[in-house]
Amino acid sequence: MASQVITITSGKGGVGKTTATANLGIALAQRGRRVVCLDADIGLRNLDVVMGLENRIVYDLVDVIEQRAHLRQALIQDKRLPELFLLPAAQTREKTAINETQMRALCAQLKTEFDFILVDSPAGIEHGFKNALAPADQVLVVVTPEVSSVRDADRIIGLVEATEKPAPQLILNRMQPTLIKRGEMLDIADVLEILAIELIGIVPEDETIITSANRGQPAVLLDHSAAGAAFIRIARRLLGEQVPFGALEEPSLLARLANFFRR
Amino acid sequence: MSTITFKGTRDGLVVTLGENSWTDTISELATQLQRPNAQSFFRGARVLLETGSRALDGLQLEELSALFAQYNMTLAAVAGEGSPPILLDAMRQAPPPPESIPLELAHATPPNPPLPTAPVLLVQRTVRSGQRVDFAGAVIVIGDVNPGAVVAASEDVIVWGKLRGVVHAGAPSNDEAMVGALILAPTQLRIGRYIARAADDKRPRNLPAEVARVREGRIVVEPWSGA
Ligand SMILES: Nc1ncnc2c1ncn2[C@@H]1O[C@H](COP(=O)(O)OP(=O)(O)OP(=O)(O)O)[C@@H](O)[C@H]1O
Ligand SMILES: [Mg+2]
């Protein structure tokens, strides 16, 4: 398979872009792919913290782009998975420190060495988002089942559709089956009906996400994490496997989804 | 250097826009159309616009359409990569003449008014949050109008899908316009000078198609009988 740049974005902040990037990066590397997670959230970097690699940063993305460091010097190899690397963001710079052309050139260079380049986009639709989108071959939009998150995801999808890139795919994060049953949360069909793009995975609300992020051990590395298992399923779908959807979806709902996409 | 190309075909004049910025494109086009020998060549032409990878919004289409109109040219169709809107000229029938015209209007009307042929903008995609379609004429959307999106037209608005954003038909003051949708659940609906907000109750899905118009000074919604 040709190497791919996958940008993970959302519009709204705090919905799980960084969580998804770290977990998908690990899950893909566990499956033998060479992966680099690229933190494009300049000024608010935290992918390194979630991956547990913060204390090893010497150079960052902006150092590479401004040629103070070679790419090789800035890439941090994961201590658990030798196939996994992190290219950290600069903490003390602005998003305007880099531009779209530089991002494309950087990713073209990374493509010669990696199977997957996962770009963790900043929130918003401004400069930082555009930098993260520019090199993407594929876009994953993270959404939570809240009206404001769906609204922002829709905005992002519209912006991606205005480029010549393929239609983005959707990760539905922080689903809470009990709230859906009580009608207190948008359900999967509500979200898909508005966004009308392909669903690549549903990740449940899971406190292991928070505890594991704090320890720099993403949930995919744990044995009994429902969210970790969900990210593994998404990684397998990215690798082209047909993976049935998880327990969150009742058969009736699946039928509705199938119907919906057949329109 | 010129980036816009013109090519005469049996169906009309194919105009292909280059990759320049929008303002450069418009000013270059204006210069090209102004050239004396070009004027006789282009006059009266039906234009088929090729936008390439560029996505044009309603305002940009209007700007182009107005520019072509200065040279008696009509923008007949728009094509681009991806899922482009297509503009159809004069698709609508002229409405029958009104039976009685209010006095002050009758005086204002020239003896032989040109038949109104409102242009129709066909939007073949979902209009998403943050996107806006603005058009002098009628708008037909084949797709949904999502929450956070705006569709404004000087004539009717028809949505072959779910209408959940903000819609303004007959903008700014044509109270005769109507809004029709397979599922009519807009955040806000305006017709001419009238305005209606979404009902707060969550209505059941899969209602029959509905149409909204102004009757006796307020916006009413009724089943779409096809009339
Ligand atoms: N499935 C989940 N279950 C529980 N908590 C979650 C889940 N996904 C994300 N979170 C928590 O939500 C918070 C925000 O997540 P994250 O940092 O990944 O979002 P983000 O989209 O990258 O945010 P930003 O826009 O600030 O970059 C974190 O505290 C994270 O642990
Ligand atoms: Mg983040």
Coordinates of N, CA and C and ligand atoms in Angstrom, one line a residue, chain A residues 10 12-20 41 46 120-121 123 173-174 203-207 209-210 213 227, ligand 1:
Chain A
S10 N -11.3 18.2 13.6 CA -12.7 18.2 14.2 C -13.4 19.6 14.2
K12 N -14.3 21.7 16.4 CA -14.4 22.0 17.8 C -13.2 21.4 18.6
G13 N -12.8 22.1 19.6 CA -11.7 21.7 20.5 C -12.1 20.6 21.5
G14 N -11.1 19.9 21.9 CA -11.4 18.9 23.0 C -12.3 17.8 22.8
V15 N -12.4 17.4 21.5 CA -13.3 16.2 21.3 C -12.6 14.9 21.1
G16 N -11.2 15.0 21.1 CA -10.5 13.7 21.0 C -9.5 13.5 19.8
K17 N -9.1 14.6 19.2 CA -8.2 14.5 18.0 C -6.9 13.9 18.5
T18 N -6.3 14.5 19.6 CA -5.0 14.0 20.0 C -5.1 12.6 20.5
T19 N -6.1 12.3 21.3 CA -6.4 10.9 21.7 C -6.4 9.9 20.6
A20 N -7.1 10.3 19.5 CA -7.3 9.4 18.4 C -5.9 9.3 17.7
D41 N -0.3 21.0 16.2 CA -1.0 22.0 17.1 C 0.1 22.8 17.7
N46 N 0.5 18.8 22.7 CA 0.3 17.8 23.8 C 0.3 16.4 23.4
D120 N -2.0 15.4 13.7 CA -2.9 15.9 14.7 C -3.2 17.3 14.5
S121 N -4.4 17.7 14.1 CA -4.7 19.1 13.7 C -5.1 19.9 14.9
A123 N -7.6 22.6 16.8 CA -9.0 22.9 16.7 C -9.1 24.2 15.8
N173 N -16.8 9.8 18.7 CA -16.1 9.6 20.0 C -17.0 9.9 21.2
R174 N -16.7 9.3 22.3 CA -17.4 9.5 23.6 C -18.9 9.2 23.6
V203 N -16.2 5.2 19.2 CA -15.4 5.0 20.4 C -16.2 5.4 21.6
P204 N -16.4 4.4 22.6 CA -17.2 4.8 23.7 C -16.5 5.7 24.7
E205 N -17.3 6.4 25.5 CA -16.8 7.1 26.6 C -16.1 6.1 27.6
D206 N -14.9 6.4 28.0 CA -14.2 5.4 28.7 C -13.2 6.1 29.6
E207 N -13.2 5.8 30.9 CA -12.3 6.6 31.8 C -10.9 6.1 31.6
I209 N -9.3 6.2 29.0 CA -8.7 7.2 28.1 C -8.0 8.2 29.0
I210 N -8.7 8.7 30.0 CA -8.2 9.8 30.8 C -7.0 9.4 31.6
A213 N -4.0 8.5 29.4 CA -3.3 9.7 28.8 C -2.5 10.4 29.9
A227 N -12.4 1.6 24.8 CA -12.0 2.6 23.9 C -10.8 2.2 23.1
Ligands
LIG1 N1 -13.5 8.3 24.5 C1 -13.2 9.1 25.6 N2 -13.6 8.8 26.8 C2 -13.2 9.6 27.8 N3 -12.5 10.7 27.7 C3 -12.1 11.0 26.5 C4 -12.4 10.3 25.4 N4 -11.8 10.9 24.3 C5 -11.2 12.0 24.7 N5 -11.3 12.1 26.1 C6 -10.8 13.1 26.9 O1 -11.2 14.4 26.4 C7 -10.2 15.4 26.6 C8 -9.8 16.0 25.2 O2 -9.2 15.0 24.4 P1 -8.1 15.4 23.3 O3 -7.0 16.2 24.0 O4 -7.7 14.1 22.6 O5 -8.9 16.3 22.4 P2 -8.4 17.3 21.2 O6 -9.5 17.3 20.2 O7 -7.1 16.9 20.8 O8 -8.3 18.7 21.9 P3 -7.7 20.1 21.4 O9 -8.7 20.6 20.5 O10 -7.5 20.9 22.6 O11 -6.4 19.7 20.7 C9 -9.0 14.6 27.2 O12 -9.0 14.9 28.6 C10 -9.3 13.2 26.9 O13 -8.7 12.3 27.8

